[in-house]
């Protein structure tokens, strides 16, 4: 019952006029979102596919890859320090990533392939009939791998004060059907990202690879 309202909301996200890819029942690194919308993905998705690098779907490998800069050399020690891993641990993951073409040797360290990064901006939706607290709890989990999140409700409380205050505190959007009650905050593109965010993007890449 909320599928079409979610699609309508996705079509009106900031930047959606440049294109939006909608994926229902999306299995993220943590939890399954009822729907995700990838805003303005076309150019970056095309460049990512042209790179010919197999999708990085392992969370640990993606976390190591995210710790390697695409613009400057990152040493094994620096990767280990940022992830609280030993150089020996990091070395094994780095060899695997290097073999896949995700990173390459550069001077005294490594650099990530410039096209290996999240494509577009990812927005996750959680739909519920009326259980806004449960929906909010799940949406917050999705925030670990998406750029922004929202809950979509079929019915809302007669007194929505607590619900709207919680949404603003948690920085999540709230919609009643296809009408926003709390506008989502979809940030600008980020230069840094987590391994979980990369895996979520790579799962979308994998469907087109």
Coordinates of N, CA and C in Angstrom, one line a residue:
X1 N 0.8 -1.2 0.0 CA 0.0 0.0 0.0 C 0.8 1.3 0.0
X2 N 2.1 1.2 0.5 CA 3.0 2.3 0.5 C 4.0 2.3 -0.6
X3 N 4.0 1.4 -1.5 CA 4.9 1.3 -2.5 C 4.9 2.5 -3.4
X4 N 3.7 2.8 -3.9 CA 3.6 4.0 -4.8 C 3.9 5.3 -4.1
X5 N 3.4 5.5 -2.9 CA 3.8 6.7 -2.1 C 5.3 6.9 -2.0
X6 N 6.0 5.8 -1.7 CA 7.5 5.8 -1.6 C 8.1 6.2 -2.9
X7 N 7.6 5.7 -4.0 CA 8.1 6.0 -5.3 C 7.9 7.5 -5.6
X8 N 6.7 8.0 -5.2 CA 6.4 9.4 -5.4 C 7.3 10.3 -4.6
X9 N 7.6 9.9 -3.4 CA 8.6 10.6 -2.5 C 10.0 10.6 -3.1
X10 N 10.4 9.5 -3.6 CA 11.7 9.3 -4.2 C 11.9 10.2 -5.4
X11 N 10.8 10.4 -6.2 CA 10.8 11.2 -7.4 C 11.0 12.7 -7.1
X12 N 10.7 13.1 -5.8 CA 10.8 14.5 -5.4 C 11.9 14.8 -4.4
X13 N 12.9 13.8 -4.3 CA 14.0 14.1 -3.5 C 14.9 15.1 -4.2
X14 N 15.7 15.9 -3.4 CA 16.6 16.8 -4.0 C 17.6 16.2 -5.0
X15 N 17.6 16.7 -6.2 CA 18.5 16.2 -7.2 C 17.8 15.1 -8.1
X16 N 16.6 14.7 -7.7 CA 15.9 13.6 -8.5 C 15.6 14.0 -9.9
X17 N 15.6 15.3 -10.2 CA 15.3 15.8 -11.6 C 16.4 15.3 -12.5
X18 N 17.6 15.0 -11.9 CA 18.7 14.5 -12.8 C 18.7 13.0 -12.9
X19 N 17.7 12.4 -12.3 CA 17.6 10.9 -12.4 C 17.6 10.3 -11.1
X20 N 16.8 9.2 -10.9 CA 16.7 8.5 -9.6 C 16.4 7.0 -9.9
X21 N 17.2 6.1 -9.3 CA 17.1 4.7 -9.5 C 16.4 4.2 -8.2
X22 N 15.3 3.5 -8.3 CA 14.6 3.0 -7.2 C 14.7 1.5 -7.1
X23 N 15.1 1.0 -5.9 CA 15.2 -0.5 -5.7 C 14.4 -0.9 -4.5
X24 N 13.3 -1.7 -4.6 CA 12.5 -2.1 -3.5 C 13.2 -3.3 -2.8
X25 N 12.9 -3.4 -1.5 CA 13.4 -4.5 -0.6 C 14.9 -4.7 -0.8
X26 N 15.6 -3.6 -0.5 CA 17.1 -3.6 -0.6 C 17.8 -4.1 0.6
X27 N 18.6 -5.1 0.4 CA 19.3 -5.7 1.5 C 20.6 -5.0 1.7
X28 N 20.7 -4.2 2.7 CA 21.9 -3.4 3.0 C 22.8 -4.2 3.9
X29 N 24.0 -3.6 4.2 CA 24.9 -4.3 5.1 C 24.3 -4.5 6.5
X30 N 23.4 -3.7 6.9 CA 22.6 -3.9 8.1 C 21.1 -3.7 7.8
X31 N 20.4 -4.7 7.9 CA 18.9 -4.6 7.7 C 18.5 -4.6 6.2
X32 N 17.2 -4.7 6.0 CA 16.6 -4.7 4.7 C 15.6 -3.5 4.6
X33 N 16.0 -2.5 3.8 CA 15.1 -1.3 3.7 C 14.0 -1.7 2.7
X34 N 12.8 -1.1 3.0 CA 11.7 -1.4 2.1 C 11.9 -0.8 0.7
X35 N 12.7 0.3 0.7 CA 13.0 0.8 -0.7 C 14.2 1.7 -0.5
X36 N 15.1 1.8 -1.5 CA 16.1 2.8 -1.5 C 16.0 3.5 -2.9
X37 N 16.4 4.8 -2.8 CA 16.5 5.6 -4.0 C 17.9 6.1 -4.2
X38 N 18.5 5.9 -5.3 CA 19.8 6.3 -5.7 C 19.6 7.6 -6.6
X39 N 20.0 8.7 -6.0 CA 19.8 10.0 -6.7 C 21.0 10.4 -7.6
X40 N 20.7 10.7 -8.8 CA 21.7 11.2 -9.8 C 22.8 10.2 -10.0
X41 N 22.5 8.9 -10.3 CA 23.6 7.9 -10.4 C 24.2 7.7 -11.7
X42 N 23.6 8.3 -12.8 CA 23.9 7.8 -14.1 C 25.4 7.9 -14.5
X43 N 26.0 9.1 -14.4 CA 27.3 9.3 -14.8 C 28.3 8.5 -14.0
X44 N 28.1 8.5 -12.7 CA 29.1 7.8 -11.8 C 28.9 6.3 -11.9
X45 N 27.7 5.8 -12.1 CA 27.5 4.4 -12.3 C 28.1 3.9 -13.6
X46 N 28.0 4.7 -14.7 CA 28.6 4.4 -15.9 C 30.2 4.3 -15.8
X47 N 30.7 5.3 -15.1 CA 32.2 5.3 -14.9 C 32.6 4.2 -14.1
X48 N 31.8 3.8 -13.0 CA 32.2 2.7 -12.2 C 32.2 1.4 -13.0
X49 N 31.2 1.2 -13.8 CA 31.1 0.0 -14.6 C 32.3 -0.1 -15.7
X50 N 32.6 1.1 -16.2 CA 33.7 1.1 -17.2 C 35.1 0.8 -16.6
X51 N 35.2 0.9 -15.3 CA 36.5 0.6 -14.6 C 36.7 -0.9 -14.7
X52 N 35.7 -1.7 -14.8 CA 35.9 -3.2 -15.0 C 36.3 -3.9 -13.7
X53 N 36.2 -3.2 -12.5 CA 36.6 -3.8 -11.2 C 35.4 -4.6 -10.7
X54 N 35.5 -5.8 -10.3 CA 34.4 -6.6 -9.8 C 33.8 -5.9 -8.5
X55 N 32.5 -6.0 -8.3 CA 31.9 -5.3 -7.1 C 32.6 -5.8 -5.9
X56 N 32.8 -4.9 -5.0 CA 33.4 -5.2 -3.7 C 32.3 -5.4 -2.7
X57 N 31.9 -6.6 -2.4 CA 30.7 -6.9 -1.6 C 31.1 -7.4 -0.1
X58 N 32.3 -7.6 0.1 CA 32.8 -8.0 1.4 C 33.0 -6.8 2.3
X59 N 32.3 -6.7 3.5 CA 32.4 -5.5 4.3 C 33.8 -5.2 4.8
X60 N 34.5 -6.2 5.2 CA 35.9 -5.9 5.7 C 36.8 -5.4 4.6
X61 N 36.7 -6.0 3.4 CA 37.5 -5.5 2.3 C 37.1 -4.1 1.9
X62 N 35.8 -3.8 1.9 CA 35.3 -2.5 1.6 C 35.7 -1.5 2.6
X63 N 35.8 -1.9 3.9 CA 36.2 -1.0 4.9 C 37.7 -0.6 4.7
X64 N 38.5 -1.6 4.4 CA 39.9 -1.3 4.1 C 40.1 -0.4 2.9
X65 N 39.3 -0.7 1.8 CA 39.4 0.1 0.6 C 39.0 1.6 0.9
X66 N 38.0 1.8 1.7 CA 37.5 3.1 2.1 C 38.6 3.9 2.8
X67 N 39.5 3.2 3.5 CA 40.5 3.8 4.3 C 41.7 4.2 3.5
X68 N 41.7 3.8 2.2 CA 42.8 4.2 1.3 C 42.3 5.4 0.4
X69 N 43.1 6.4 0.4 CA 42.8 7.6 -0.4 C 42.9 7.4 -1.9
X70 N 42.1 8.0 -2.7 CA 42.3 7.9 -4.1 C 43.2 9.0 -4.6
X71 N 43.5 10.0 -3.7 CA 44.2 11.2 -4.2 C 45.6 11.3 -3.7
X72 N 45.9 10.5 -2.6 CA 47.3 10.6 -2.0 C 47.6 9.2 -1.5
X73 N 48.9 8.9 -1.4 CA 49.4 7.6 -1.0 C 49.1 7.4 0.5
X74 N 48.6 6.2 0.7 CA 48.2 5.8 2.1 C 49.1 4.6 2.4
X75 N 49.8 4.6 3.5 CA 50.7 3.5 3.9 C 49.9 2.5 4.7
X76 N 50.5 1.3 4.7 CA 49.9 0.2 5.5 C 49.7 0.6 7.0
X77 N 50.7 1.3 7.5 CA 50.6 1.8 8.9 C 49.4 2.7 9.1
X78 N 49.2 3.6 8.1 CA 48.1 4.6 8.2 C 46.8 3.8 8.2
X79 N 46.7 2.8 7.3 CA 45.4 2.1 7.2 C 45.2 1.3 8.5
X80 N 46.2 0.7 9.0 CA 46.1 0.0 10.3 C 45.7 0.9 11.4
X81 N 46.3 2.0 11.5 CA 45.9 3.0 12.6 C 44.5 3.4 12.5
X82 N 44.0 3.7 11.3 CA 42.6 4.2 11.2 C 41.6 3.1 11.4
X83 N 42.0 1.8 11.2 CA 41.0 0.7 11.4 C 41.3 -0.1 12.6
X84 N 42.4 0.3 13.4 CA 42.8 -0.4 14.6 C 43.1 -1.9 14.2
X85 N 43.9 -2.1 13.2 CA 44.3 -3.4 12.7 C 45.8 -3.4 12.7
X86 N 46.4 -4.6 12.8 CA 47.8 -4.7 12.7 C 48.2 -4.6 11.2
X87 N 49.5 -4.3 11.0 CA 49.9 -4.2 9.6 C 49.9 -5.5 8.9
X88 N 50.1 -6.6 9.7 CA 50.0 -7.9 9.1 C 48.6 -8.2 8.6
X89 N 47.6 -7.9 9.4 CA 46.2 -8.0 9.0 C 45.9 -7.2 7.8
X90 N 46.3 -5.9 7.8 CA 46.0 -5.0 6.7 C 46.7 -5.5 5.4
X91 N 47.9 -6.0 5.6 CA 48.6 -6.5 4.4 C 47.9 -7.6 3.6
X92 N 47.3 -8.5 4.3 CA 46.5 -9.5 3.6 C 45.3 -9.0 2.9
X93 N 44.6 -8.1 3.5 CA 43.4 -7.5 2.8 C 43.9 -6.6 1.6
X94 N 45.0 -5.9 1.8 CA 45.5 -5.1 0.7 C 45.9 -5.9 -0.5
X95 N 46.6 -7.0 -0.3 CA 46.9 -7.9 -1.4 C 45.7 -8.4 -2.2
X96 N 44.6 -8.7 -1.5 CA 43.4 -9.1 -2.1 C 42.8 -8.0 -2.9
X97 N 42.8 -6.8 -2.4 CA 42.2 -5.6 -3.1 C 43.1 -5.2 -4.3
X98 N 44.4 -5.4 -4.1 CA 45.3 -5.1 -5.2 C 45.1 -6.0 -6.4
X99 N 44.9 -7.3 -6.1 CA 44.7 -8.3 -7.1 C 43.4 -8.0 -7.9
X100 N 42.4 -7.4 -7.2 CA 41.1 -7.1 -7.9 C 41.2 -5.8 -8.6
X101 N 42.2 -5.0 -8.5 CA 42.3 -3.7 -9.1 C 41.7 -2.6 -8.4
X102 N 41.3 -2.9 -7.1 CA 40.6 -1.9 -6.3 C 41.6 -0.8 -5.9
X103 N 42.8 -1.2 -5.5 CA 43.9 -0.3 -5.1 C 45.1 -0.7 -5.9
X104 N 46.1 0.2 -5.9 CA 47.3 0.0 -6.6 C 48.5 0.6 -5.8
X105 N 49.7 0.0 -6.0 CA 50.8 0.5 -5.3 C 51.2 1.9 -5.8
X106 N 51.6 2.7 -4.8 CA 52.0 4.1 -5.2 C 53.0 4.5 -4.2
X107 N 54.3 4.6 -4.6 CA 55.4 5.0 -3.7 C 55.5 4.1 -2.6
X108 N 55.4 4.6 -1.4 CA 55.6 3.8 -0.2 C 54.3 3.2 0.3
X109 N 53.2 3.4 -0.4 CA 51.9 2.9 0.0 C 51.0 2.5 -1.1
X110 N 49.7 2.9 -1.0 CA 48.7 2.5 -2.0 C 47.8 3.7 -2.3
X111 N 47.1 3.6 -3.4 CA 46.0 4.5 -3.7 C 44.8 3.7 -4.2
X112 N 43.6 4.1 -3.9 CA 42.4 3.5 -4.3 C 42.1 4.0 -5.7
X113 N 41.5 3.1 -6.5 CA 41.1 3.4 -7.9 C 40.1 4.6 -7.8
X114 N 40.3 5.6 -8.5 CA 39.4 6.8 -8.4 C 37.9 6.6 -8.7
X115 N 37.6 5.5 -9.4 CA 36.2 5.2 -9.7 C 35.6 4.3 -8.7
X116 N 36.4 3.8 -7.7 CA 35.9 2.9 -6.7 C 35.4 3.8 -5.5
X117 N 34.2 4.2 -5.6 CA 33.6 5.1 -4.5 C 32.1 4.9 -4.7
X118 N 31.3 5.3 -3.6 CA 29.9 5.2 -3.8 C 29.3 6.1 -4.9
X119 N 28.4 5.5 -5.7 CA 27.8 6.2 -6.8 C 26.5 6.9 -6.4
X120 N 26.3 8.1 -6.8 CA 25.1 8.8 -6.5 C 25.0 9.1 -5.0
X121 N 23.8 9.4 -4.6 CA 23.4 9.6 -3.2 C 22.3 8.7 -2.8
X122 N 22.5 7.9 -1.8 CA 21.6 6.8 -1.4 C 20.6 7.2 -0.3
X123 N 19.3 7.0 -0.6 CA 18.3 7.4 0.4 C 17.5 6.1 0.7
X124 N 17.4 5.8 2.0 CA 16.7 4.6 2.4 C 15.3 4.9 3.1
X125 N 14.3 4.1 2.7 CA 12.9 4.3 3.3 C 12.6 3.1 4.1
X126 N 11.9 3.3 5.2 CA 11.3 2.3 6.0 C 9.8 2.6 6.1
X127 N 9.0 1.6 5.7 CA 7.5 1.8 5.7 C 6.8 1.0 6.8
X128 N 5.9 1.6 7.4 CA 5.1 0.9 8.5 C 3.7 1.5 8.4
X129 N 2.7 0.6 8.9 CA 1.4 1.1 9.0 C 1.2 2.3 9.9
X130 N 1.7 2.1 11.2 CA 1.6 3.2 12.1 C 2.7 3.2 13.2
X131 N 3.5 2.1 13.2 CA 4.5 2.0 14.3 C 5.7 2.8 14.1
X132 N 5.6 4.1 14.4 CA 6.7 5.1 14.0 C 7.9 4.8 14.9
X133 N 7.8 4.4 16.1 CA 9.0 4.1 16.9 C 9.8 3.0 16.3
X134 N 9.2 1.9 16.0 CA 9.8 0.8 15.4 C 10.5 1.1 14.0
X135 N 9.7 1.9 13.2 CA 10.2 2.4 12.0 C 11.5 3.2 12.1
X136 N 11.4 4.1 13.1 CA 12.6 5.0 13.4 C 13.8 4.2 13.8
X137 N 13.6 3.2 14.6 CA 14.7 2.4 15.1 C 15.4 1.7 13.9
X138 N 14.6 1.2 13.0 CA 15.1 0.5 11.8 C 15.8 1.5 10.9
X139 N 15.2 2.7 10.7 CA 15.8 3.7 9.8 C 17.1 4.2 10.3
X140 N 17.3 4.3 11.6 CA 18.6 4.7 12.1 C 19.7 3.7 11.8
X141 N 19.3 2.4 11.8 CA 20.3 1.4 11.4 C 20.7 1.6 9.9
X142 N 19.8 2.0 9.1 CA 20.1 2.2 7.7 C 21.0 3.4 7.5
X143 N 21.0 4.3 8.4 CA 21.8 5.5 8.3 C 23.3 5.1 8.3
X144 N 23.7 3.9 8.8 CA 25.1 3.5 8.8 C 25.6 3.2 7.4
X145 N 24.7 3.0 6.4 CA 25.1 2.7 5.0 C 24.5 3.6 3.9
X146 N 23.6 4.5 4.3 CA 23.0 5.4 3.3 C 23.3 6.8 3.7
X147 N 23.0 7.7 2.7 CA 23.3 9.1 3.0 C 22.2 9.8 3.8
X148 N 21.0 9.3 3.7 CA 19.9 9.8 4.4 C 18.8 8.8 4.5
X149 N 17.9 8.9 5.5 CA 16.8 8.0 5.7 C 15.5 8.6 6.0
X150 N 14.4 7.9 5.8 CA 13.1 8.4 6.2 C 12.1 7.3 6.5
X151 N 11.1 7.5 7.3 CA 10.1 6.6 7.6 C 8.8 7.1 6.9
X152 N 8.0 6.1 6.4 CA 6.8 6.4 5.6 C 5.7 5.6 6.3
X153 N 4.6 6.4 6.7 CA 3.6 5.8 7.5 C 2.2 5.9 6.8
X154 N 1.4 4.8 7.0 CA 0.1 4.8 6.4 C -0.8 5.7 7.2
X155 N -0.7 5.6 8.6 CA -1.4 6.4 9.5 C -0.5 7.0 10.5
X156 N -0.8 8.2 11.0 CA 0.0 8.9 12.0 C -0.8 9.1 13.2
X157 N -0.1 9.3 14.4 CA -0.8 9.6 15.6 C -1.6 10.9 15.6
X158 N -2.7 10.9 16.3 CA -3.5 12.1 16.3 C -2.6 13.3 16.9
X159 N -1.8 13.0 17.9 CA -0.9 14.0 18.4 C 0.5 13.5 18.0
X160 N 1.1 14.2 17.0 CA 2.3 13.8 16.4 C 3.5 14.5 17.0
X161 N 3.4 15.2 18.1 CA 4.4 16.0 18.7 C 5.7 15.2 19.0
X162 N 5.5 14.0 19.7 CA 6.6 13.2 20.0 C 7.3 12.6 18.8
X163 N 6.5 12.2 17.8 CA 7.1 11.6 16.6 C 7.9 12.6 15.8
X164 N 7.4 13.8 15.7 CA 8.1 14.8 14.9 C 9.4 15.2 15.6
X165 N 9.3 15.4 16.9 CA 10.5 15.8 17.7 C 11.5 14.7 17.6
X166 N 11.2 13.4 17.7 CA 12.1 12.4 17.6 C 12.8 12.3 16.2
X167 N 12.0 12.6 15.2 CA 12.5 12.6 13.8 C 13.6 13.7 13.6
X168 N 13.3 14.8 14.2 CA 14.2 15.9 14.0 C 15.5 15.6 14.8
X169 N 15.3 15.1 16.0 CA 16.5 14.7 16.8 C 17.4 13.7 16.2
X170 N 16.7 12.7 15.5 CA 17.5 11.6 14.9 C 17.9 12.0 13.5
X171 N 17.4 13.1 13.0 CA 17.7 13.5 11.6 C 17.2 12.6 10.6
X172 N 16.0 12.2 10.7 CA 15.3 11.3 9.7 C 14.1 12.0 9.2
X173 N 13.8 11.7 7.9 CA 12.5 12.3 7.3 C 11.3 11.5 7.8
X174 N 10.2 12.1 7.7 CA 8.9 11.5 8.1 C 7.9 11.8 7.0
X175 N 7.2 10.8 6.5 CA 6.1 11.1 5.5 C 4.9 10.3 5.9
X176 N 3.7 11.0 5.7 CA 2.4 10.4 5.8 C 1.9 10.1 4.4
X177 N 2.0 8.8 4.0 CA 1.7 8.5 2.6 C 2.8 9.2 1.7
X178 N 2.3 10.0 0.8 CA 3.3 10.7 -0.1 C 3.5 12.1 0.3
X179 N 3.2 12.5 1.5 CA 3.3 13.9 2.0 C 4.4 14.0 3.1
X180 N 5.4 14.8 2.9 CA 6.4 15.0 3.9 C 5.9 15.7 5.1
X181 N 6.1 15.2 6.3 CA 5.9 15.9 7.5 C 7.2 16.5 8.0
X182 N 8.3 15.8 7.9 CA 9.6 16.3 8.2 C 10.4 16.1 6.9
X183 N 10.9 17.1 6.3 CA 11.7 17.0 5.1 C 13.0 16.3 5.4
X184 N 13.4 15.4 4.5 CA 14.7 14.7 4.7 C 15.8 15.6 4.4
X185 N 16.9 15.2 5.0 CA 18.2 16.0 4.8 C 19.1 15.1 4.0
X186 N 19.1 15.4 2.7 CA 20.0 14.7 1.8 C 21.3 15.5 1.5
X187 N 22.4 15.2 2.2 CA 23.6 16.1 2.1 C 24.2 16.1 0.7
X188 N 25.2 17.0 0.6 CA 26.0 17.0 -0.6 C 26.9 15.8 -0.7
X189 N 27.5 15.5 -1.8 CA 28.4 14.4 -2.0 C 29.5 14.5 -0.9
X190 N 29.9 13.4 -0.3 CA 30.9 13.4 0.6 C 32.2 12.8 0.0
X191 N 33.3 13.4 0.4 CA 34.6 12.8 -0.1 C 35.0 11.6 0.7
X192 N 34.7 11.6 2.0 CA 35.0 10.4 2.8 C 33.7 9.5 2.9
X193 N 33.9 8.2 3.1 CA 32.8 7.3 3.3 C 33.2 6.1 4.0
X194 N 32.3 5.3 4.5 CA 32.6 4.1 5.3 C 32.5 2.9 4.4
X195 N 33.1 1.8 4.9 CA 33.0 0.6 4.2 C 31.5 0.1 4.0
X196 N 30.7 0.3 5.0 CA 29.3 0.0 4.8 C 28.6 0.8 3.7
X197 N 28.9 2.1 3.6 CA 28.3 2.9 2.5 C 28.8 2.4 1.2
X198 N 30.1 2.0 1.1 CA 30.6 1.5 -0.2 C 30.0 0.2 -0.6
X199 N 29.8 -0.7 0.4 CA 29.1 -2.0 0.1 C 27.7 -1.8 -0.4
X200 N 27.0 -0.9 0.2 CA 25.6 -0.6 -0.2 C 25.6 -0.2 -1.7
X201 N 26.5 0.7 -2.0 CA 26.7 1.2 -3.4 C 27.1 0.0 -4.3
X202 N 28.0 -0.8 -3.9 CA 28.5 -1.9 -4.7 C 27.5 -3.0 -5.0
X203 N 26.5 -3.1 -4.0 CA 25.4 -4.1 -4.3 C 24.5 -3.6 -5.4
X204 N 24.4 -2.3 -5.5 CA 23.6 -1.8 -6.7 C 24.5 -1.9 -8.0
X205 N 25.7 -1.7 -7.9 CA 26.6 -1.8 -9.0 C 26.6 -3.3 -9.5
X206 N 26.5 -4.2 -8.6 CA 26.5 -5.7 -8.9 C 25.4 -6.1 -9.8
X207 N 24.2 -5.4 -9.6 CA 23.0 -5.7 -10.4 C 23.2 -5.3 -11.9
X208 N 24.2 -4.4 -12.1 CA 24.4 -3.9 -13.5 C 25.7 -4.4 -14.1
X209 N 26.5 -5.1 -13.2 CA 27.9 -5.4 -13.7 C 27.9 -6.5 -14.7

